[in-house]
GROMACS .gro file of C-alpha atoms in nm:
model
  441
    1MET     CA    1   1.232  12.217   5.265
    2ARG     CA    2   0.956  12.086   5.040
    3LEU     CA    3   1.216  11.992   4.777
    4ILE     CA    4   1.424  11.774   5.010
    5PRO     CA    5   1.222  11.453   4.944
    6ASN     CA    6   1.249  11.513   4.570
    7ILE     CA    7   1.624  11.565   4.591
    8LEU     CA    8   1.668  11.255   4.805
    9PHE     CA    9   1.460  11.056   4.559
   10ILE     CA   10   1.668  11.174   4.262
   11ILE     CA   11   1.989  11.082   4.447
   12LEU     CA   12   1.850  10.737   4.532
   13LEU     CA   13   1.732  10.681   4.175
   14CYS     CA   14   2.066  10.788   4.020
   15ALA     CA   15   2.264  10.575   4.266
   16GLY     CA   16   2.047  10.269   4.204
   17VAL     CA   17   2.048  10.297   3.825
   18GLY     CA   18   2.417  10.391   3.818
   19PHE     CA   19   2.525  10.087   4.020
   20PHE     CA   20   2.305   9.865   3.802
   21ILE     CA   21   2.474   9.996   3.487
   22PHE     CA   22   2.815   9.937   3.651
   23ASN     CA   23   2.727   9.574   3.721
   24ILE     CA   24   2.580   9.519   3.375
   25ARG     CA   25   2.899   9.649   3.215
   26LYS     CA   26   3.100   9.404   3.426
   27LEU     CA   27   2.862   9.125   3.329
   28ILE     CA   28   2.903   9.200   2.959
   29ARG     CA   29   3.282   9.216   3.003
   30ASN     CA   30   3.285   8.871   3.162
   31ILE     CA   31   3.063   8.718   2.894
   32ARG     CA   32   3.290   8.860   2.624
   33LEU     CA   33   3.581   8.666   2.772
   34GLY     CA   34   3.437   8.370   2.581
   35LYS     CA   35   3.530   8.279   2.227
   36ALA     CA   36   3.344   8.424   1.933
   37GLU     CA   37   3.042   8.233   1.803
   38ASP     CA   38   2.834   8.330   1.503
   39VAL     CA   39   2.464   8.326   1.594
   40SER     CA   40   2.344   8.559   1.320
   41ASP     CA   41   2.154   8.285   1.136
   42HIS     CA   42   1.784   8.191   1.151
   43LYS     CA   43   1.675   8.526   1.290
   44ALA     CA   44   1.302   8.452   1.253
   45ILE     CA   45   1.331   8.117   1.433
   46ARG     CA   46   1.539   8.271   1.711
   47LEU     CA   47   1.289   8.553   1.762
   48LYS     CA   48   1.003   8.302   1.770
   49ASN     CA   49   1.188   8.093   2.031
   50MET     CA   50   1.249   8.399   2.247
   51LEU     CA   51   0.884   8.508   2.235
   52ARG     CA   52   0.750   8.158   2.304
   53ILE     CA   53   0.999   8.045   2.568
   54ALA     CA   54   1.117   8.360   2.750
   55LEU     CA   55   0.808   8.577   2.716
   56GLY     CA   56   0.541   8.310   2.674
   57GLN     CA   57   0.685   8.072   2.939
   58ARG     CA   58   0.604   7.774   2.712
   59LYS     CA   59   0.848   7.531   2.875
   60MET     CA   60   0.759   7.636   3.230
   61VAL     CA   61   0.407   7.497   3.216
   62VAL     CA   62   0.532   7.147   3.133
   63ARG     CA   63   0.511   7.114   3.512
   64PRO     CA   64   0.170   7.282   3.561
   65VAL     CA   65   0.177   7.373   3.932
   66ALA     CA   66   0.520   7.535   3.932
   67GLY     CA   67   0.461   7.674   3.583
   68VAL     CA   68   0.134   7.855   3.659
   69LEU     CA   69   0.266   7.991   3.989
   70HIS     CA   70   0.580   8.113   3.815
   71ILE     CA   71   0.366   8.291   3.557
   72PHE     CA   72   0.187   8.474   3.842
   73VAL     CA   73   0.522   8.593   3.981
   74TYR     CA   74   0.660   8.671   3.636
   75ALA     CA   75   0.352   8.866   3.527
   76GLY     CA   76   0.343   9.044   3.861
   77PHE     CA   77   0.705   9.146   3.827
   78LEU     CA   78   0.657   9.278   3.473
   79ILE     CA   79   0.315   9.441   3.501
   80ILE     CA   80   0.319   9.579   3.852
   81ASN     CA   81   0.647   9.753   3.782
   82ILE     CA   82   0.476   9.950   3.507
   83GLU     CA   83   0.362  10.148   3.806
   84MET     CA   84   0.727  10.231   3.865
   85LEU     CA   85   0.700  10.491   3.588
   86GLU     CA   86   0.435  10.676   3.788
   87ILE     CA   87   0.638  10.643   4.110
   88ILE     CA   88   0.947  10.785   3.940
   89ILE     CA   89   0.758  11.083   3.801
   90ASP     CA   90   0.588  11.146   4.136
   91GLY     CA   91   0.922  11.116   4.318
   92ILE     CA   92   1.102  11.362   4.090
   93PHE     CA   93   0.830  11.627   4.064
   94GLY     CA   94   0.651  11.583   4.397
   95THR     CA   95   0.320  11.492   4.235
   96HIS     CA   96   0.084  11.219   4.356
   97ARG     CA   97  -0.070  10.961   4.123
   98VAL     CA   98   0.022  11.164   3.817
   99PHE     CA   99  -0.157  10.923   3.584
  100ALA     CA  100  -0.491  10.961   3.765
  101PRO     CA  101  -0.638  11.173   3.479
  102LEU     CA  102  -0.650  10.850   3.275
  103GLY     CA  103  -0.972  10.787   3.467
  104SER     CA  104  -1.130  10.443   3.430
  105LEU     CA  105  -0.820  10.307   3.255
  106TYR     CA  106  -0.611  10.407   3.554
  107ASN     CA  107  -0.861  10.251   3.795
  108GLY     CA  108  -0.854   9.928   3.597
  109LEU     CA  109  -0.474   9.917   3.596
  110ILE     CA  110  -0.450   9.970   3.972
  111ALA     CA  111  -0.709   9.697   4.029
  112ALA     CA  112  -0.514   9.459   3.803
  113PHE     CA  113  -0.191   9.543   3.987
  114GLU     CA  114  -0.352   9.461   4.320
  115VAL     CA  115  -0.490   9.127   4.203
  116LEU     CA  116  -0.148   9.037   4.064
  117ALA     CA  117   0.020   9.141   4.388
  118LEU     CA  118  -0.206   8.905   4.581
  119LEU     CA  119  -0.140   8.623   4.333
  120VAL     CA  120   0.235   8.680   4.368
  121ILE     CA  121   0.209   8.649   4.747
  122VAL     CA  122   0.004   8.327   4.713
  123ALA     CA  123   0.257   8.185   4.464
  124ILE     CA  124   0.549   8.272   4.693
  125ILE     CA  125   0.381   8.100   4.989
  126VAL     CA  126   0.336   7.785   4.779
  127PHE     CA  127   0.698   7.805   4.658
  128TRP     CA  128   0.814   7.836   5.020
  129ILE     CA  129   0.607   7.533   5.122
  130ARG     CA  130   0.739   7.326   4.831
  131ARG     CA  131   1.098   7.418   4.911
  132TYR     CA  132   1.102   7.402   5.293
  133VAL     CA  133   0.803   7.190   5.402
  134LEU     CA  134   0.752   6.937   5.125
  135LYS     CA  135   1.128   6.950   5.054
  136ILE     CA  136   1.103   6.858   4.688
  137ASN     CA  137   1.408   6.653   4.595
  138ARG     CA  138   1.557   6.887   4.335
  139PHE     CA  139   1.579   7.164   4.596
  140GLN     CA  140   1.778   6.944   4.836
  141LYS     CA  141   2.080   6.869   4.615
  142LYS     CA  142   2.421   6.945   4.761
  143GLU     CA  143   2.508   7.211   4.501
  144LEU     CA  144   2.240   7.431   4.660
  145ASN     CA  145   2.403   7.428   5.002
  146GLY     CA  146   2.532   7.766   5.119
  147TRP     CA  147   2.470   8.083   4.922
  148ALA     CA  148   2.238   7.925   4.661
  149LYS     CA  149   1.985   7.824   4.928
  150LYS     CA  150   2.012   8.161   5.106
  151ASP     CA  151   1.966   8.341   4.775
  152ALA     CA  152   1.643   8.154   4.704
  153SER     CA  153   1.510   8.240   5.049
  154LEU     CA  154   1.608   8.608   5.028
  155ILE     CA  155   1.428   8.645   4.698
  156LEU     CA  156   1.108   8.493   4.837
  157TYR     CA  157   1.115   8.725   5.137
  158ALA     CA  158   1.207   9.031   4.928
  159GLU     CA  159   0.928   8.976   4.675
  160THR     CA  160   0.675   8.925   4.954
  161THR     CA  161   0.789   9.246   5.122
  162LEU     CA  162   0.762   9.444   4.798
  163MET     CA  163   0.408   9.320   4.733
  164LEU     CA  164   0.298   9.388   5.091
  165CYS     CA  165   0.443   9.740   5.079
  166PHE     CA  166   0.250   9.800   4.757
  167LEU     CA  167  -0.079   9.682   4.908
  168VAL     CA  168  -0.037   9.862   5.242
  169MET     CA  169   0.059  10.181   5.057
  170ASN     CA  170  -0.261  10.159   4.853
  171ALA     CA  171  -0.469  10.079   5.162
  172ALA     CA  172  -0.339  10.386   5.347
  173ASP     CA  173  -0.382  10.597   5.033
  174TYR     CA  174  -0.743  10.482   4.994
  175ARG     CA  175  -0.820  10.568   5.358
  176LEU     CA  176  -0.664  10.912   5.316
  177GLN     CA  177  -0.882  10.966   5.008
  178GLN     CA  178  -1.189  10.874   5.214
  179LEU     CA  179  -1.086  11.132   5.476
  180GLY     CA  180  -1.043  11.398   5.208
  181VAL     CA  181  -0.683  11.476   5.301
  182SER     CA  182  -0.532  11.727   5.060
  183HIS     CA  183  -0.279  11.597   4.807
  184TYR     CA  184  -0.445  11.252   4.816
  185ILE     CA  185  -0.673  11.291   4.518
  186THR     CA  186  -0.952  11.043   4.458
  187ALA     CA  187  -0.806  10.799   4.207
  188GLY     CA  188  -0.763  10.426   4.164
  189TYR     CA  189  -0.970  10.119   4.239
  190PHE     CA  190  -0.834   9.902   4.522
  191PRO     CA  191  -1.025   9.570   4.538
  192ILE     CA  192  -0.765   9.387   4.749
  193SER     CA  193  -0.614   9.650   4.980
  194SER     CA  194  -0.947   9.824   5.052
  195THR     CA  195  -1.102   9.490   5.151
  196LEU     CA  196  -0.821   9.320   5.342
  197ILE     CA  197  -0.606   9.601   5.481
  198THR     CA  198  -0.793   9.935   5.494
  199PRO     CA  199  -1.033   9.814   5.768
  200LEU     CA  200  -0.728   9.756   5.989
  201LEU     CA  201  -0.629  10.122   5.942
  202SER     CA  202  -0.973  10.279   5.992
  203SER     CA  203  -0.904  10.394   6.349
  204LEU     CA  204  -0.575  10.567   6.268
  205SER     CA  205  -0.536  10.944   6.238
  206SER     CA  206  -0.449  11.122   5.915
  207PRO     CA  207  -0.088  11.201   6.016
  208THR     CA  208  -0.030  10.836   6.108
  209LEU     CA  209  -0.181  10.720   5.778
  210ILE     CA  210   0.042  10.962   5.588
  211ILE     CA  211   0.349  10.820   5.767
  212ILE     CA  212   0.241  10.465   5.678
  213GLU     CA  213   0.168  10.555   5.315
  214ARG     CA  214   0.496  10.745   5.269
  215THR     CA  215   0.701  10.478   5.447
  216CYS     CA  216   0.560  10.205   5.225
  217TRP     CA  217   0.609  10.425   4.918
  218TRP     CA  218   0.978  10.477   5.000
  219LEU     CA  219   1.028  10.112   5.096
  220HIS     CA  220   0.869  10.002   4.770
  221ILE     CA  221   1.087  10.219   4.545
  222ALA     CA  222   1.401  10.156   4.750
  223GLY     CA  223   1.324   9.783   4.752
  224VAL     CA  224   1.282   9.773   4.375
  225LEU     CA  225   1.614   9.953   4.322
  226CYS     CA  226   1.789   9.721   4.570
  227PHE     CA  227   1.634   9.419   4.399
  228LEU     CA  228   1.751   9.552   4.061
  229ASN     CA  229   2.110   9.565   4.183
  230TYR     CA  230   2.084   9.237   4.371
  231LEU     CA  231   2.008   9.058   4.043
  232TYR     CA  232   2.376   9.050   3.946
  233TYR     CA  233   2.459   8.846   4.255
  234SER     CA  234   2.154   8.622   4.231
  235LYS     CA  235   2.014   8.340   4.021
  236HIS     CA  236   1.733   8.583   3.938
  237LEU     CA  237   1.957   8.744   3.680
  238HIS     CA  238   1.758   8.521   3.444
  239ILE     CA  239   1.477   8.778   3.465
  240ILE     CA  240   1.687   8.984   3.224
  241LEU     CA  241   1.910   8.726   3.054
  242ALA     CA  242   1.640   8.471   2.967
  243PHE     CA  243   1.551   8.682   2.663
  244PRO     CA  244   1.896   8.697   2.497
  245ASN     CA  245   1.972   8.340   2.606
  246THR     CA  246   1.664   8.193   2.437
  247TYR     CA  247   1.737   8.403   2.128
  248PHE     CA  248   2.100   8.295   2.095
  249ALA     CA  249   2.043   7.931   2.195
  250SER     CA  250   2.115   7.663   1.937
  251VAL     CA  251   1.843   7.612   1.677
  252LYS     CA  252   1.985   7.279   1.559
  253PRO     CA  253   1.821   6.945   1.648
  254LEU     CA  254   1.927   6.831   1.996
  255GLY     CA  255   2.108   6.528   1.856
  256ALA     CA  256   2.329   6.739   1.630
  257PHE     CA  257   2.659   6.788   1.809
  258LYS     CA  258   2.876   7.085   1.733
  259VAL     CA  259   3.137   7.019   1.466
  260ASN     CA  260   3.490   7.110   1.572
  261GLU     CA  261   3.608   7.312   1.274
  262THR     CA  262   3.971   7.278   1.379
  263VAL     CA  263   3.954   6.899   1.369
  264THR     CA  264   3.774   6.912   1.035
  265LYS     CA  265   4.042   7.142   0.893
  266GLU     CA  266   4.323   6.919   1.019
  267VAL     CA  267   4.168   6.605   0.868
  268ARG     CA  268   4.122   6.780   0.534
  269MET     CA  269   4.486   6.886   0.540
  270MET     CA  270   4.596   6.529   0.612
  271LEU     CA  271   4.386   6.393   0.324
  272ASP     CA  272   4.484   6.664   0.077
  273PRO     CA  273   4.755   6.523  -0.155
  274ASN     CA  274   4.860   6.876  -0.246
  275THR     CA  275   4.946   6.971   0.113
  276ASP     CA  276   5.319   7.006   0.176
  277PRO     CA  277   5.391   6.856   0.522
  278PHE     CA  278   5.715   7.053   0.542
  279ALA     CA  279   5.566   7.390   0.448
  280THR     CA  280   5.593   7.688   0.685
  281PRO     CA  281   5.271   7.712   0.890
  282THR     CA  282   5.027   7.986   0.797
  283GLU     CA  283   4.717   8.121   0.971
  284GLU     CA  284   4.510   7.865   0.782
  285THR     CA  285   4.729   7.568   0.875
  286THR     CA  286   4.827   7.664   1.230
  287LEU     CA  287   4.639   7.462   1.491
  288PRO     CA  288   4.489   7.625   1.800
  289ASP     CA  289   4.651   7.625   2.141
  290LYS     CA  290   4.417   7.349   2.255
  291PHE     CA  291   4.132   7.128   2.147
  292GLY     CA  292   3.817   7.149   2.355
  293ALA     CA  293   3.800   7.355   2.673
  294SER     CA  294   3.967   7.346   3.012
  295GLU     CA  295   3.889   7.703   3.121
  296VAL     CA  296   3.592   7.937   3.093
  297THR     CA  297   3.778   8.148   2.835
  298ASP     CA  298   3.788   7.841   2.607
  299LEU     CA  299   3.408   7.832   2.600
  300SER     CA  300   3.199   8.048   2.367
  301TRP     CA  301   3.037   8.369   2.484
  302VAL     CA  302   2.696   8.202   2.432
  303GLN     CA  303   2.791   7.929   2.682
  304LEU     CA  304   2.907   8.191   2.932
  305LEU     CA  305   2.579   8.380   2.883
  306SER     CA  306   2.397   8.056   2.966
  307ALA     CA  307   2.601   8.014   3.283
  308TYR     CA  308   2.484   8.354   3.405
  309THR     CA  309   2.127   8.282   3.292
  310CYS     CA  310   2.085   7.955   3.486
  311THR     CA  311   1.785   7.976   3.721
  312GLU     CA  312   1.910   7.691   3.943
  313CYS     CA  313   1.561   7.540   3.918
  314GLY     CA  314   1.710   7.191   3.896
  315ARG     CA  315   1.479   7.058   3.625
  316CYS     CA  316   1.788   6.950   3.427
  317THR     CA  317   1.929   6.754   3.720
  318ASP     CA  318   1.585   6.613   3.799
  319GLU     CA  319   1.566   6.463   3.448
  320CYS     CA  320   1.930   6.351   3.427
  321PRO     CA  321   1.948   5.966   3.422
  322ALA     CA  322   2.304   5.973   3.552
  323ASN     CA  323   2.202   6.179   3.855
  324GLN     CA  324   1.895   5.962   3.912
  325THR     CA  325   2.119   5.655   3.941
  326GLY     CA  326   2.347   5.816   4.197
  327LYS     CA  327   2.626   5.940   3.971
  328LEU     CA  328   2.817   6.254   4.064
  329LEU     CA  329   2.693   6.446   3.760
  330SER     CA  330   2.444   6.732   3.811
  331PRO     CA  331   2.382   6.946   3.498
  332ARG     CA  332   2.272   7.232   3.725
  333ALA     CA  333   2.603   7.210   3.912
  334ILE     CA  334   2.789   7.226   3.578
  335MET     CA  335   2.630   7.562   3.502
  336MET     CA  336   2.673   7.693   3.858
  337LYS     CA  337   3.041   7.597   3.867
  338THR     CA  338   3.100   7.754   3.527
  339ARG     CA  339   2.944   8.079   3.651
  340ASP     CA  340   3.144   8.065   3.976
  341ARG     CA  341   3.471   8.022   3.788
  342LEU     CA  342   3.379   8.300   3.545
  343GLU     CA  343   3.306   8.532   3.836
  344GLU     CA  344   3.641   8.440   3.992
  345VAL     CA  345   3.820   8.520   3.665
  346GLY     CA  346   3.632   8.852   3.648
  347ARG     CA  347   3.738   8.947   4.002
  348ASN     CA  348   4.095   8.854   3.914
  349ILE     CA  349   4.084   9.093   3.618
  350ASP     CA  350   3.936   9.369   3.836
  351THR     CA  351   4.206   9.318   4.099
  352HIS     CA  352   4.487   9.336   3.845
  353LYS     CA  353   4.350   9.640   3.663
  354GLY     CA  354   4.213   9.478   3.350
  355THR     CA  355   4.460   9.191   3.311
  356PHE     CA  356   4.414   8.830   3.421
  357LYS     CA  357   4.695   8.699   3.640
  358ASP     CA  358   4.733   8.322   3.644
  359ASP     CA  359   4.590   8.190   3.970
  360GLY     CA  360   4.688   7.829   3.914
  361LYS     CA  361   4.327   7.719   3.874
  362GLN     CA  362   4.095   7.636   3.587
  363LEU     CA  363   3.740   7.520   3.528
  364LEU     CA  364   3.838   7.160   3.458
  365HIS     CA  365   3.961   6.967   3.763
  366ASP     CA  366   3.939   7.261   4.006
  367TYR     CA  367   3.565   7.313   3.958
  368ILE     CA  368   3.436   7.031   3.739
  369THR     CA  369   3.583   6.684   3.776
  370PRO     CA  370   3.633   6.419   3.503
  371GLU     CA  371   3.408   6.187   3.704
  372GLU     CA  372   3.117   6.428   3.652
  373LEU     CA  373   3.190   6.461   3.281
  374TRP     CA  374   3.217   6.091   3.203
  375ALA     CA  375   2.893   6.014   3.389
  376CYS     CA  376   2.704   6.202   3.115
  377THR     CA  377   2.520   5.981   2.864
  378THR     CA  378   2.473   6.273   2.619
  379CYS     CA  379   2.098   6.196   2.613
  380ASN     CA  380   2.004   6.569   2.602
  381ALA     CA  381   1.743   6.526   2.878
  382CYS     CA  382   1.889   6.829   3.059
  383VAL     CA  383   1.869   7.045   2.747
  384GLU     CA  384   1.511   6.940   2.679
  385ALA     CA  385   1.409   7.006   3.041
  386CYS     CA  386   1.560   7.354   3.076
  387PRO     CA  387   1.283   7.617   3.071
  388ILE     CA  388   1.513   7.880   2.916
  389SER     CA  389   1.712   7.677   2.658
  390ILE     CA  390   2.040   7.629   2.846
  391SER     CA  391   2.266   7.344   2.730
  392PRO     CA  392   2.488   7.200   3.005
  393LEU     CA  393   2.572   6.923   2.757
  394SER     CA  394   2.760   7.162   2.528
  395ILE     CA  395   3.000   7.252   2.811
  396ILE     CA  396   3.036   6.888   2.914
  397MET     CA  397   3.132   6.790   2.558
  398GLU     CA  398   3.388   7.070   2.529
  399LEU     CA  399   3.557   6.963   2.854
  400ARG     CA  400   3.548   6.596   2.755
  401GLN     CA  401   3.704   6.680   2.420
  402TYR     CA  402   3.993   6.847   2.601
  403LEU     CA  403   4.042   6.541   2.822
  404VAL     CA  404   4.057   6.310   2.521
  405MET     CA  405   4.247   6.519   2.267
  406GLU     CA  406   4.483   6.712   2.495
  407GLN     CA  407   4.537   6.489   2.796
  408SER     CA  408   4.459   6.144   2.653
  409ALA     CA  409   4.258   6.097   2.970
  410ALA     CA  410   3.959   5.903   2.843
  411PRO     CA  411   3.829   5.610   3.051
  412THR     CA  412   3.981   5.269   2.976
  413GLU     CA  413   3.662   5.146   2.811
  414LEU     CA  414   3.655   5.441   2.574
  415ASN     CA  415   4.024   5.409   2.489
  416THR     CA  416   3.968   5.041   2.408
  417MET     CA  417   3.680   5.131   2.177
  418MET     CA  418   3.882   5.402   1.999
  419ASN     CA  419   4.177   5.167   1.954
  420ASN     CA  420   3.945   4.906   1.804
  421ILE     CA  421   3.799   5.162   1.565
  422GLU     CA  422   4.151   5.267   1.462
  423ASN     CA  423   4.278   4.912   1.414
  424ASN     CA  424   3.967   4.717   1.317
  425GLY     CA  425   3.733   4.978   1.174
  426ALA     CA  426   3.472   4.891   1.437
  427PRO     CA  427   3.434   4.930   1.815
  428TRP     CA  428   3.470   4.555   1.873
  429ALA     CA  429   3.796   4.363   1.915
  430TYR     CA  430   3.754   4.160   1.599
  431SER     CA  431   3.926   4.199   1.266
  432ALA     CA  432   3.721   4.269   0.955
  433ALA     CA  433   3.772   3.909   0.843
  434ASP     CA  434   3.607   3.773   1.160
  435ARG     CA  435   3.300   3.993   1.170
  436ALA     CA  436   3.068   3.740   1.011
  437ASN     CA  437   3.171   3.449   1.231
  438TRP     CA  438   2.862   3.489   1.447
  439ILE     CA  439   2.651   3.370   1.153
  440LYS     CA  440   2.814   3.026   1.161
  441GLU     CA  441   2.718   2.988   1.524
   0.00000   0.00000   0.00000
């Protein structure tokens, strides 16, 4: 009978980790639906970017209030869950505070965990006030209606619950240590729980305290495993993906647009006097099925990784001049729609046993409209603002390229400019001979 809790814990742990691995494999499969992109260059710069941006939170603190509070939550998530190693060992072997022999080091760690837990709760309260009382504008955009808003709320409540379970568990444990109950060895320093919570438990009996401590222990570990598996369905997947995304993000200057190698190759062929226009096409001379992108599978795997990484924080949309002036474009919505379409494609593949069956839909038009795309000024404000190096602009440009080169669907003003460049060598409707006429005036 004494082994039943251990067996139940092992089953819970295996189920939680197993389902997480299942979801991660599906995530990787979906990302690999994108086109190949070589990001093996500038390894030192990429590593530096990852350490500064993902680990060091450098771009978060550009907005100090949200940045510092996010660091509290981020540090709490990373550091407090170091304790998960002790919980796992205790759960498997039936021990209690197995790292207690570390002595003063252990006491210091527990104290630090408690302080961080309190800071996380304070940060979450402020986040909740900013989102639902102050109603900051970037949290009220229409793309957040529905699941996105519920997801943000669920995460706030879940993180608060996890931190409270941790503190109440420690408070009950500390009281049991004071009572000298066997199995509850004297270990740990509890500056927060012993001050704020233990006095509320002082009148309870030992059996009741054990029930409270064990309940919170089980809720904490079960909550962490549920949270781990919830990540795949949540914007908080960035907790994991921010690291690879900041590593694989473009290291080129923001103003340097991606060169379409296919267009470059075609122009070189046209200008090459040795090219035989009547020759049989080869792999080198055959053009791709399409220029630009109209579907998620036309995008690169790095762009699809970014779609999954998006935190939905809205800083990109907040900085977007097109959105500020009432245009339909929202860079955040571009990433969310790309992820939604990619998920739909993934479910289609799952349904049809590994093969995608045409569903009559695509990213362009069905998810992202030309009106959104042409509102973009390509100013890179969204890319600069993103705290984890996502580039909505790269997707916008790929979709716009498809509209122009495959569908000839550019706006009238742009078509006029391109015709002028073709005919006059300049964007204006004047011949080369008339360009200097303004001097006479």
